[in-house]
CSV table of C-alpha atoms and ligand atoms in Angstrom, one decimal:
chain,number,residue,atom,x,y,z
A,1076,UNK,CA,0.0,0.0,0.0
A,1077,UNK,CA,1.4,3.4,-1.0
A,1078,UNK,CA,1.9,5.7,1.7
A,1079,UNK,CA,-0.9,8.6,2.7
A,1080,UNK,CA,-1.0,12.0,1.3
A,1081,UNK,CA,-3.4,15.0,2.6
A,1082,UNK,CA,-3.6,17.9,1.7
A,1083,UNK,CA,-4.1,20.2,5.0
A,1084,UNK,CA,-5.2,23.9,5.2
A,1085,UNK,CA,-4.7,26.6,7.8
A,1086,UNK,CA,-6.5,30.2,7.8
A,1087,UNK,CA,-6.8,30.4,11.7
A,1088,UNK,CA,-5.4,34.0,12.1
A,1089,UNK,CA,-3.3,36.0,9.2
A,1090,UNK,CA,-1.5,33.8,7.3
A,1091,UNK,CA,-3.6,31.6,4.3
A,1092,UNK,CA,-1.3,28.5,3.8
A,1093,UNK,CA,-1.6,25.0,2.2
A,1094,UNK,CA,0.1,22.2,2.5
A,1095,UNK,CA,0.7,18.3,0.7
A,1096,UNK,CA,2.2,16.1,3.3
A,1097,UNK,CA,3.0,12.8,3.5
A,1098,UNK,CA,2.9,9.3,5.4
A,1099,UNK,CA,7.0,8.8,6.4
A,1100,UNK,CA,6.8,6.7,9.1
A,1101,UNK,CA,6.6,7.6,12.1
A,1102,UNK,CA,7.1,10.9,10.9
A,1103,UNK,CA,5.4,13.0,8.0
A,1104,UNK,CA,6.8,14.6,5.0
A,1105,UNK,CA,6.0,17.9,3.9
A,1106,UNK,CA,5.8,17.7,-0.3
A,1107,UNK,CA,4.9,21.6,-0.1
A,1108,UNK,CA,4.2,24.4,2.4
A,1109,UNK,CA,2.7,27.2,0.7
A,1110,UNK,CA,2.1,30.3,3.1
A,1111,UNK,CA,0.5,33.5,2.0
A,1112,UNK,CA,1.0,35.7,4.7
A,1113,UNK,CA,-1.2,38.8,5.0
A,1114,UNK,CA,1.0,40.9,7.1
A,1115,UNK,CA,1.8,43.9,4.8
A,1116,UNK,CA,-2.6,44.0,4.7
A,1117,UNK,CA,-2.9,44.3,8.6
A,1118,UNK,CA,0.4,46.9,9.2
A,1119,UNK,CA,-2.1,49.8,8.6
A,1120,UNK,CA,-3.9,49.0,11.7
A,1121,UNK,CA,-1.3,47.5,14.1
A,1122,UNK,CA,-3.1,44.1,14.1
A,1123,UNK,CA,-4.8,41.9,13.0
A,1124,UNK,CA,-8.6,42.6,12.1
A,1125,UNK,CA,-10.4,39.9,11.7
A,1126,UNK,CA,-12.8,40.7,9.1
A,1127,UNK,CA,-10.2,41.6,6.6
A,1128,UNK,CA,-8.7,38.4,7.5
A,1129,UNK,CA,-11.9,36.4,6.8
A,1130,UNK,CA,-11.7,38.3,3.1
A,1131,UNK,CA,-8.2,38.0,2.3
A,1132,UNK,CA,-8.5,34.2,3.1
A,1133,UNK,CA,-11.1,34.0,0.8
A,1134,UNK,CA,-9.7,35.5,-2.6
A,1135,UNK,CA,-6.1,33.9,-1.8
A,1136,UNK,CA,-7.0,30.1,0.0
A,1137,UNK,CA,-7.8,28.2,-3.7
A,1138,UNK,CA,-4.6,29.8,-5.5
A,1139,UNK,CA,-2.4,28.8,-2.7
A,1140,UNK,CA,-4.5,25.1,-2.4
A,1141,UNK,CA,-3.5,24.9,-6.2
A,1142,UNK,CA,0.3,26.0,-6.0
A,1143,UNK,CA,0.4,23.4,-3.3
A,1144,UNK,CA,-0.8,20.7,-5.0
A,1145,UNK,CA,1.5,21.9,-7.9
A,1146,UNK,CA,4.4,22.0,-6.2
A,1147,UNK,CA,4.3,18.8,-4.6
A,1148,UNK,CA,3.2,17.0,-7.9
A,1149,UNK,CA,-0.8,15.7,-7.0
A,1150,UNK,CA,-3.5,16.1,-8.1
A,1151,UNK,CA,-7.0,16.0,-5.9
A,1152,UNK,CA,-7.6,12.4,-7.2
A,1153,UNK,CA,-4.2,11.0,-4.8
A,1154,UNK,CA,-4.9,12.5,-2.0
A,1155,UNK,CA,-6.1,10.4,1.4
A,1156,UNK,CA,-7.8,13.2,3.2
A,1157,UNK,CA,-8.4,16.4,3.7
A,1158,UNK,CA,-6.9,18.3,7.1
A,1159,UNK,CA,-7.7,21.9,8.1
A,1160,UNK,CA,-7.5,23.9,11.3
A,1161,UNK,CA,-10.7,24.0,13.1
A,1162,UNK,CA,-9.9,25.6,15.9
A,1163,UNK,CA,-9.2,27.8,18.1
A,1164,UNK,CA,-8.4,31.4,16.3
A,1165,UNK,CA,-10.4,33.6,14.5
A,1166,UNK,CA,-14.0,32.3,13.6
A,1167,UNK,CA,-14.7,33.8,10.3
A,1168,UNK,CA,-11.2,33.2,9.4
A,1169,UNK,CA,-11.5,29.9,10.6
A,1170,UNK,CA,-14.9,28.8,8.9
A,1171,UNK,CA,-12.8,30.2,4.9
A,1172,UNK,CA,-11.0,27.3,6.0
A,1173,UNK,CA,-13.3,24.1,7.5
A,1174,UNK,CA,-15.6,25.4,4.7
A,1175,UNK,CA,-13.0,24.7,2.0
A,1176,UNK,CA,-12.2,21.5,3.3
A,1177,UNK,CA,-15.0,20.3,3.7
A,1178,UNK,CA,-16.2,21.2,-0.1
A,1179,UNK,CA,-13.3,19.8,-1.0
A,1180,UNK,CA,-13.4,16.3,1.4
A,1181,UNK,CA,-17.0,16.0,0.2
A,1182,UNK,CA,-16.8,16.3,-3.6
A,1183,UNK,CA,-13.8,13.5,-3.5
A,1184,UNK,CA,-15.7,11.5,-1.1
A,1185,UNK,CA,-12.4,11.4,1.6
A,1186,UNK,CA,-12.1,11.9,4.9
A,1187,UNK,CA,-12.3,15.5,6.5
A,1188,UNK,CA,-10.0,15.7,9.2
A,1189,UNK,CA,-10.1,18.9,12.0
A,1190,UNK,CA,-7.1,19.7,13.7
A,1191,UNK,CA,-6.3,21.8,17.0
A,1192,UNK,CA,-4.1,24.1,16.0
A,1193,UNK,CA,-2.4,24.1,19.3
A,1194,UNK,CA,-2.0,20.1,18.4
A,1195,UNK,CA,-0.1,21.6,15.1
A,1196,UNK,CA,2.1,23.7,16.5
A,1197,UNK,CA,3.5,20.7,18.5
A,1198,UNK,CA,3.3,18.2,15.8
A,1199,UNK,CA,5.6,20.4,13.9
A,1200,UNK,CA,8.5,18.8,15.8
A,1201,UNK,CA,7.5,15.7,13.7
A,1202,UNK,CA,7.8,17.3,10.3
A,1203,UNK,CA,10.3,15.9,8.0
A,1204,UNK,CA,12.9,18.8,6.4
A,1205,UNK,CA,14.5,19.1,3.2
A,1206,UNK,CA,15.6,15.4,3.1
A,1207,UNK,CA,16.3,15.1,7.0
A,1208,UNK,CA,14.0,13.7,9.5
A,1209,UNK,CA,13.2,14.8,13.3
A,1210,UNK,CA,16.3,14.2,15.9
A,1211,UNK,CA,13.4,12.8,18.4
A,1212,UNK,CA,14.1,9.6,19.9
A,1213,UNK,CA,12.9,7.5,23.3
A,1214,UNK,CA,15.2,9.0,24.6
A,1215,UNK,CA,14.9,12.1,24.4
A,1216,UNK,CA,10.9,11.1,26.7
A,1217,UNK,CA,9.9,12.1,28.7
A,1218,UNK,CA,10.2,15.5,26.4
A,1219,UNK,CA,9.1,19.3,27.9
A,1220,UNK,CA,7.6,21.3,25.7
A,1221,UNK,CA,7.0,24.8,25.4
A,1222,UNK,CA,4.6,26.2,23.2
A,1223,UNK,CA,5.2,29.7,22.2
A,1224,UNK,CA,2.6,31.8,20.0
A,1225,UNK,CA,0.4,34.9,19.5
A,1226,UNK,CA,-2.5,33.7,21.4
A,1227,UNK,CA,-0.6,31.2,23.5
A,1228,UNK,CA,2.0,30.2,26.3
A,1229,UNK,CA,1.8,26.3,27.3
A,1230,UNK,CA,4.1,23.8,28.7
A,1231,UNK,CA,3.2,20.3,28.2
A,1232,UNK,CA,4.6,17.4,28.9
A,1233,UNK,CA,5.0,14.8,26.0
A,1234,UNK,CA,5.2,10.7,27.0
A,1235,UNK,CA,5.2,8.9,23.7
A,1236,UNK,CA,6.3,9.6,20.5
A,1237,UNK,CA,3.5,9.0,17.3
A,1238,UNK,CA,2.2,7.2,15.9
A,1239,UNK,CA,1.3,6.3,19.6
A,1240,UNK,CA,-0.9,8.6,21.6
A,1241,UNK,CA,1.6,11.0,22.9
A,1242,UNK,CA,0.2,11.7,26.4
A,1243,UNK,CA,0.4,15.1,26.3
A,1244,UNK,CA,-0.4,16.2,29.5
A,1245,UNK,CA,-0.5,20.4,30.3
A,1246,UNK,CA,1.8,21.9,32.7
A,1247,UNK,CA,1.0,25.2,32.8
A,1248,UNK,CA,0.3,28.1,30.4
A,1249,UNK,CA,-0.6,32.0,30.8
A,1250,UNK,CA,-2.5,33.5,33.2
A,1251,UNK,CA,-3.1,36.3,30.8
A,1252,UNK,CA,-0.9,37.2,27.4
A,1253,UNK,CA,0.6,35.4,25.2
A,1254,UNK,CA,4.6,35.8,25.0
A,1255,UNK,CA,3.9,36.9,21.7
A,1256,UNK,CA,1.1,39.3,22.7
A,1257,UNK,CA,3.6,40.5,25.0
A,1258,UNK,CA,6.8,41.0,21.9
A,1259,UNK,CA,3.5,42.4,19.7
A,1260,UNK,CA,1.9,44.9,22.2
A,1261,UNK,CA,5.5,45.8,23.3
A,1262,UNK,CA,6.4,47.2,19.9
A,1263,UNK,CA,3.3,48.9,19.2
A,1264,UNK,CA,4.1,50.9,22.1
A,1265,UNK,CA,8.0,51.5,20.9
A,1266,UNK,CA,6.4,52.4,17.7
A,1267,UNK,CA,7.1,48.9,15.5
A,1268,UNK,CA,5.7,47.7,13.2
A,1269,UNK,CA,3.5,44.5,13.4
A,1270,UNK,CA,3.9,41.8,14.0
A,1271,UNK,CA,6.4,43.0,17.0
A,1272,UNK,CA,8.3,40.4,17.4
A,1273,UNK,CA,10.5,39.6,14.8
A,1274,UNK,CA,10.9,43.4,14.7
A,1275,UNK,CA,12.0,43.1,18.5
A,1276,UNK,CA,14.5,40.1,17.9
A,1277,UNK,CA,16.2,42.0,15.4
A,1278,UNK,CA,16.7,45.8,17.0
A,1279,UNK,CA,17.8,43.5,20.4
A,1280,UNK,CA,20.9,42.2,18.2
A,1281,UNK,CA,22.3,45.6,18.4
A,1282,UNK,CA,21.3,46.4,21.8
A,1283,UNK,CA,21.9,46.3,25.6
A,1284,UNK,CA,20.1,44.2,27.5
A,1285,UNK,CA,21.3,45.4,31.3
A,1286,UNK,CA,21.1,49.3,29.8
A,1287,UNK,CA,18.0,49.2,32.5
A,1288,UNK,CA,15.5,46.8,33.9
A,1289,UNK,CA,12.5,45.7,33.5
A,1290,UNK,CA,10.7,43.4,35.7
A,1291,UNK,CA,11.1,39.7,35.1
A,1292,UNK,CA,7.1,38.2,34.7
A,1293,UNK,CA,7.9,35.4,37.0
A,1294,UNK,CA,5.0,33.7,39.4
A,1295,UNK,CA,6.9,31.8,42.1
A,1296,UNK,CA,7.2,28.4,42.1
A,1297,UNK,CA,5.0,27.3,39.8
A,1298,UNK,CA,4.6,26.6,36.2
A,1299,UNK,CA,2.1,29.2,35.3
A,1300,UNK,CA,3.3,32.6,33.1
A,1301,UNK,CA,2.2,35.9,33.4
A,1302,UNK,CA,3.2,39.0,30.6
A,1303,UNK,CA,-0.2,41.5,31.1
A,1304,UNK,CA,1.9,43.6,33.8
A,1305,UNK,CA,5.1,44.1,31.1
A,1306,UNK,CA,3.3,46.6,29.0
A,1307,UNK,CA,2.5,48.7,31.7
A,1308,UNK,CA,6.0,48.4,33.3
A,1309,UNK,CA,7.5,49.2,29.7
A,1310,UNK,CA,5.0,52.0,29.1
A,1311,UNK,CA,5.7,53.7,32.4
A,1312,UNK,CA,9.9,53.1,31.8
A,1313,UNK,CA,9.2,54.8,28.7
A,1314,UNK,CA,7.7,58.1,30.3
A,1315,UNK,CA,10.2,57.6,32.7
A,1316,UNK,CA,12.8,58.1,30.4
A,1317,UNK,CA,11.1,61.1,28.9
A,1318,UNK,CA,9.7,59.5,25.9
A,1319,UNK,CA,6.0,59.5,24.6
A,1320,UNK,CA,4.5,56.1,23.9
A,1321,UNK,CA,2.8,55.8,20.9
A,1322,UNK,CA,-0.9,54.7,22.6
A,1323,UNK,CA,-3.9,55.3,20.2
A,1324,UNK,CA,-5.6,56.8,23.2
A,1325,UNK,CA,-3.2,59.4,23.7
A,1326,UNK,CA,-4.1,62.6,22.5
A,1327,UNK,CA,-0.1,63.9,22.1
A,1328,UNK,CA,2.1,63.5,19.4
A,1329,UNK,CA,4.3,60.2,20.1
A,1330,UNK,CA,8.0,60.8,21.2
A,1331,UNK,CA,9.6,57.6,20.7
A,1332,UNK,CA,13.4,56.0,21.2
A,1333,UNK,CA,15.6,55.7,18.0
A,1334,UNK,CA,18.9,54.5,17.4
A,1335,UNK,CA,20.5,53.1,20.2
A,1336,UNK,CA,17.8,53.6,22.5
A,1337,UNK,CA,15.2,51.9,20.7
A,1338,UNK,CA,17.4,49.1,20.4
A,1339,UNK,CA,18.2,48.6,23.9
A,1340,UNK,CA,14.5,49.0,24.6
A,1341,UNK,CA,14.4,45.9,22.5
A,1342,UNK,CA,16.5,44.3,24.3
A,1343,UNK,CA,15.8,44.7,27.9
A,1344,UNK,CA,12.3,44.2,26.7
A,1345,UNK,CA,13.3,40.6,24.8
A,1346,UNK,CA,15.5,39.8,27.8
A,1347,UNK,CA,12.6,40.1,30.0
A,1348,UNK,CA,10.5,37.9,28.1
A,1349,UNK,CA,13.1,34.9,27.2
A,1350,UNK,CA,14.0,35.4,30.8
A,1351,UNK,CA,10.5,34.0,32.3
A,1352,UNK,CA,10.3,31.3,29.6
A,1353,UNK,CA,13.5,30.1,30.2
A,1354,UNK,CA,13.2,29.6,33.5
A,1355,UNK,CA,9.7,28.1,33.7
A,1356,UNK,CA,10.7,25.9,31.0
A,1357,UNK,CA,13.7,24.6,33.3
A,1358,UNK,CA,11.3,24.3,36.5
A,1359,UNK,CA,9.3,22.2,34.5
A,1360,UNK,CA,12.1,20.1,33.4
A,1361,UNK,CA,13.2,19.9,37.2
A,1362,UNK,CA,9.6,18.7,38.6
A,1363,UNK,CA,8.7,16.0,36.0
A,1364,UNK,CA,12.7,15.0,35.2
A,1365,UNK,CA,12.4,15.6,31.3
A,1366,UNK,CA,15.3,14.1,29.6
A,1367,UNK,CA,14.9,16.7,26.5
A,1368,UNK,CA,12.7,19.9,25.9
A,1369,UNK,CA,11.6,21.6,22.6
A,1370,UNK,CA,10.2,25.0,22.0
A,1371,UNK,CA,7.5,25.3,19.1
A,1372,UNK,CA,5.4,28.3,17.9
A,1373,UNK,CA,6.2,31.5,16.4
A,1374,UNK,CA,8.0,32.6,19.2
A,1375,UNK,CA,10.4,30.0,19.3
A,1376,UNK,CA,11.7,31.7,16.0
A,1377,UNK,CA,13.6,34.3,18.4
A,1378,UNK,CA,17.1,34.0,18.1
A,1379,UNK,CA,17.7,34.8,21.9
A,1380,UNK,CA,15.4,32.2,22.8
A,1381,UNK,CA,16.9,29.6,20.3
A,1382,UNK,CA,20.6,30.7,21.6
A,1383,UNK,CA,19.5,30.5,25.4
A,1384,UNK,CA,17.9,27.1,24.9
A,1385,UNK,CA,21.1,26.5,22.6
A,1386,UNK,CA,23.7,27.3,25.1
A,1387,UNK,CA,22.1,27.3,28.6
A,1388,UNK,CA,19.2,24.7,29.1
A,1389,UNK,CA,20.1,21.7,31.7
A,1390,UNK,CA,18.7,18.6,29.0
A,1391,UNK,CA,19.3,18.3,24.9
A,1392,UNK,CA,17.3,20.8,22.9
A,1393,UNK,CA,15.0,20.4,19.8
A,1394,UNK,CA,14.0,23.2,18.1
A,1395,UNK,CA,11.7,23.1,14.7
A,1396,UNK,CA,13.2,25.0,11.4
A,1397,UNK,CA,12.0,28.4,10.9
A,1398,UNK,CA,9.2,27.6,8.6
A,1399,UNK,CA,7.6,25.6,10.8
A,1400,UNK,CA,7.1,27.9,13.8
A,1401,UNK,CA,5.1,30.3,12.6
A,1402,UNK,CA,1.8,29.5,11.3
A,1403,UNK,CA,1.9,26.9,8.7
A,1404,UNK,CA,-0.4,24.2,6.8
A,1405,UNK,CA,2.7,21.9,6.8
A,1406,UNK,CA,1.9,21.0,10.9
A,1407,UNK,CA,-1.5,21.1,10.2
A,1408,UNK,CA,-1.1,18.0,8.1
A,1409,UNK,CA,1.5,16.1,10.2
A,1410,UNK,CA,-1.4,16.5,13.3
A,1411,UNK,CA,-3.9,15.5,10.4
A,1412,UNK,CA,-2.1,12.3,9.4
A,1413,UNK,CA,-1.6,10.6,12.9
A,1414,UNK,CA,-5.8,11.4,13.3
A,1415,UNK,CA,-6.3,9.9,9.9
A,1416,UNK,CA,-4.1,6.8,10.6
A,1417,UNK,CA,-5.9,6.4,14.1
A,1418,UNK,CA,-9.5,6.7,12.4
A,1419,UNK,CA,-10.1,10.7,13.7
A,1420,UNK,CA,-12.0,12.0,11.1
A,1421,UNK,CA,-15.5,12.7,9.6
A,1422,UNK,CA,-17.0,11.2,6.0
A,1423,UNK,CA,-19.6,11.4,3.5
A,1424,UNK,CA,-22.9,13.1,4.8
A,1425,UNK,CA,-21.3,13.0,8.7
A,1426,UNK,CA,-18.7,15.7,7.7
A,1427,UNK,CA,-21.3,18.5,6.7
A,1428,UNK,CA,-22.0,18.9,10.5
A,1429,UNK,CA,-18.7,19.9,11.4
A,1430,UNK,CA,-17.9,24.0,12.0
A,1431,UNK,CA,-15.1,25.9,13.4
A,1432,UNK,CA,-15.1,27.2,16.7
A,1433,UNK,CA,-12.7,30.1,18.4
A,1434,UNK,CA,-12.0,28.3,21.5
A,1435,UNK,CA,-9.0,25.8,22.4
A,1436,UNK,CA,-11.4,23.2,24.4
A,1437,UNK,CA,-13.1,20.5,23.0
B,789,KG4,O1,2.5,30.7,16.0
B,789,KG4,P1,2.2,32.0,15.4
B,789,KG4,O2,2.7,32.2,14.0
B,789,KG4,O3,0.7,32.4,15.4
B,789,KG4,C1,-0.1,32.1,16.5
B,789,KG4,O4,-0.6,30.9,16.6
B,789,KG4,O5,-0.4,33.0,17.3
B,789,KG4,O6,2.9,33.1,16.3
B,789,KG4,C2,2.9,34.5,16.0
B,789,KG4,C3,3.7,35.2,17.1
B,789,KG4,C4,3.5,36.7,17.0
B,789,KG4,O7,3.2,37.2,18.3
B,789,KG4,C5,4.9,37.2,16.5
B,789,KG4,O8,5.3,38.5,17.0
B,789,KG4,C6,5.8,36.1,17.2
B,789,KG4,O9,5.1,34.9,17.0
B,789,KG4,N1,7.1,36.0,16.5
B,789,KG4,C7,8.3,36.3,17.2
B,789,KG4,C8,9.3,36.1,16.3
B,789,KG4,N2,8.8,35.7,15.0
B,789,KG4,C9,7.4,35.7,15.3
B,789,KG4,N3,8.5,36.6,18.5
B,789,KG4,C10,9.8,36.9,18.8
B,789,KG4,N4,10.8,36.8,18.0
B,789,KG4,C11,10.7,36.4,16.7
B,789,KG4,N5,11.7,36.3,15.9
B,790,ZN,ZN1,0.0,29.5,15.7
């Protein structure tokens, strides 16, 4: 029997991507990974708004479905399945997607698989790349893993590798913003542009990150995160300094740090940030006696946070290539393939029930 193929879709926030994967046991090949991202449509607004999101995903999802299927060489008629994020994120954006996939599922008769995309971002650690396939061994279980994102800040513990259930069991996660939220809303304040933090990561290169403090979001000794109280702490360092944040409610004129300044703003902000994930992550390796940890999500792109985990953690580090933190299709469909191969999914008549939703649970 030839090995699965599916193509999988993801349109949960701002980027429209499509992806052919494929069964490489135990792991899963990506054939393509076509991302259309809709940053440059968003920068206007400094965010994300969801119902130009919702719109975008519709004119661009079926061109970047068709350069997918190009690219990796198949055609509808040899795919397996059909995987798509169904939740959480944003709903409209969400339903340009499940609808899709389910049009799509339906007309081929094939199964219609839903994916958490909180299950994606993990799976991404067991994505084939360009030829080479994950380090992950037994060995390396039980593994810590922190998951990194816009919306999210999780640490899990993983127990089995897949095709097996993995036995993912939740640590700890955010009281209240993301990491993410916390580079995103950090910039808007030092007058970046968005998304924050890859702006962030790369002024922070060329700055200080002792030029001043900033207080370190840590709750005690427990693995739970907290980043809400960092804006306010940078916003008030900011006036502090004598500079003007650029908040829509304020009525004056922003005054904001260039040059050097901004840079080391950067920094002590980043610093701050890795700071609290670094350490939770290596409390959490301490109380459950992880023999490995792995970051995923699009903050795990940070080079601080790479180097730090690099360098400093006490077990072996896995980190995911660059493409595969930030929102992609390609994880969607290595999530997608373990719930098709354990019988996960939704057929025929059945599948035209399913929706999205923009909550994690369920
Ligand atoms: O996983 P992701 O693409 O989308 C969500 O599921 O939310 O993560 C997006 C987040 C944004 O907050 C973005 O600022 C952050 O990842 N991000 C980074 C970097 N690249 C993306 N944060 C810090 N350093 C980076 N290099
Ligand atoms: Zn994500």
């Amino acid at each position: 029997m030839s090995n699965k193929k599916l193509l999988a879709i993801e349109t949960s926030c701002d980027e429209c991507s499509a992806s052919v994967v494929e069964q490489a046991d135990p792991w899963v090949k990506p054939l393509s990974n076509v991302i259309f991202s809709q940053i440059e449509l968003h920068r206007r607004f400094g965010g994300v708004v969801p119902e130009v999101a919702s719109r975008n995903h519709l004119d661009m999802l079926f061109p970047v479905i068709e350069e997918a299927l190009i690219k990796a060489g198949v055609g509808f008629k040899d795919l397996d399945g059909v995987a798509v994020t169904q939740r959480p994120g944003l709903i409209g954006a969400l339903l340009v997607g499940v609808s899709a996939a389910k049009a799509i599922a339906y007309a081929l008769d094939k199964p219609f698989i839903p994916v958490n995309h909180l299950e994606g971002h993990v799976s991404s650690l067991f994505l084939a790349h360009q030829g080479s396939f994950p380090a992950l061994t037994r060995e390396h279980l039980p593994l810590v893993i922190c998951l990194v994102s816009g919306g999210h800040t999780q640490l899990y513990l993983m127990k089995e590798l897949p095709p097996q259930n993995l036995g993912l069991k939740l640590l700890g996660e955010s009281r209240d913003d993301a990491a993410g939220e916390a580079f995103d809303k950090g910039a808007k304040l030092l007058g970046l542009p968005y998304p924050g933090g890859r702006a962030i990561d790369e002024h922070a290169k060329k700055g200080n990150s002792k030029a001043f403090a900033l207080p370190r979001p840590m709750l005690g000794d427990n693995l739970e995160f907290s980043f809400s109280g960092l804006k306010t702490a940078l916003f008030t360092e900011l006036k502090n300094q004598g500079y003007e944040p650029s908040a829509r409610i304020s009525t004056k004129p922003a005054k904001l740090p260039t040059g050097k300044a901004l840079d080391d703003f950067c920094a002590v902000l980043q610093e701050s940030i890795i700071e609290a994930l670094f350490r939770k992550t290596q409390l959490a390796i301490q109380k459950t006696g992880a023999r490995a940890v792995a970051v995923v999500g699009g903050v795990s792109a940070n080079s601080r946070l790479r180097s730090r985990f690099t360098h400093e953690i006490s077990v072996p580090f896995i980190s995911v290539p660059l493409e595969f933190c930030t929102d992609n299709a390609a994880m969607i469909g290595a999530a997608g393939m373990y719930r098709l191969l354990n019988g996960s999914f939704l057929q025929g008549p059945q599948l035209l029930s399913a929706t999205a939703y923009s909550n994690s649970e369920g």
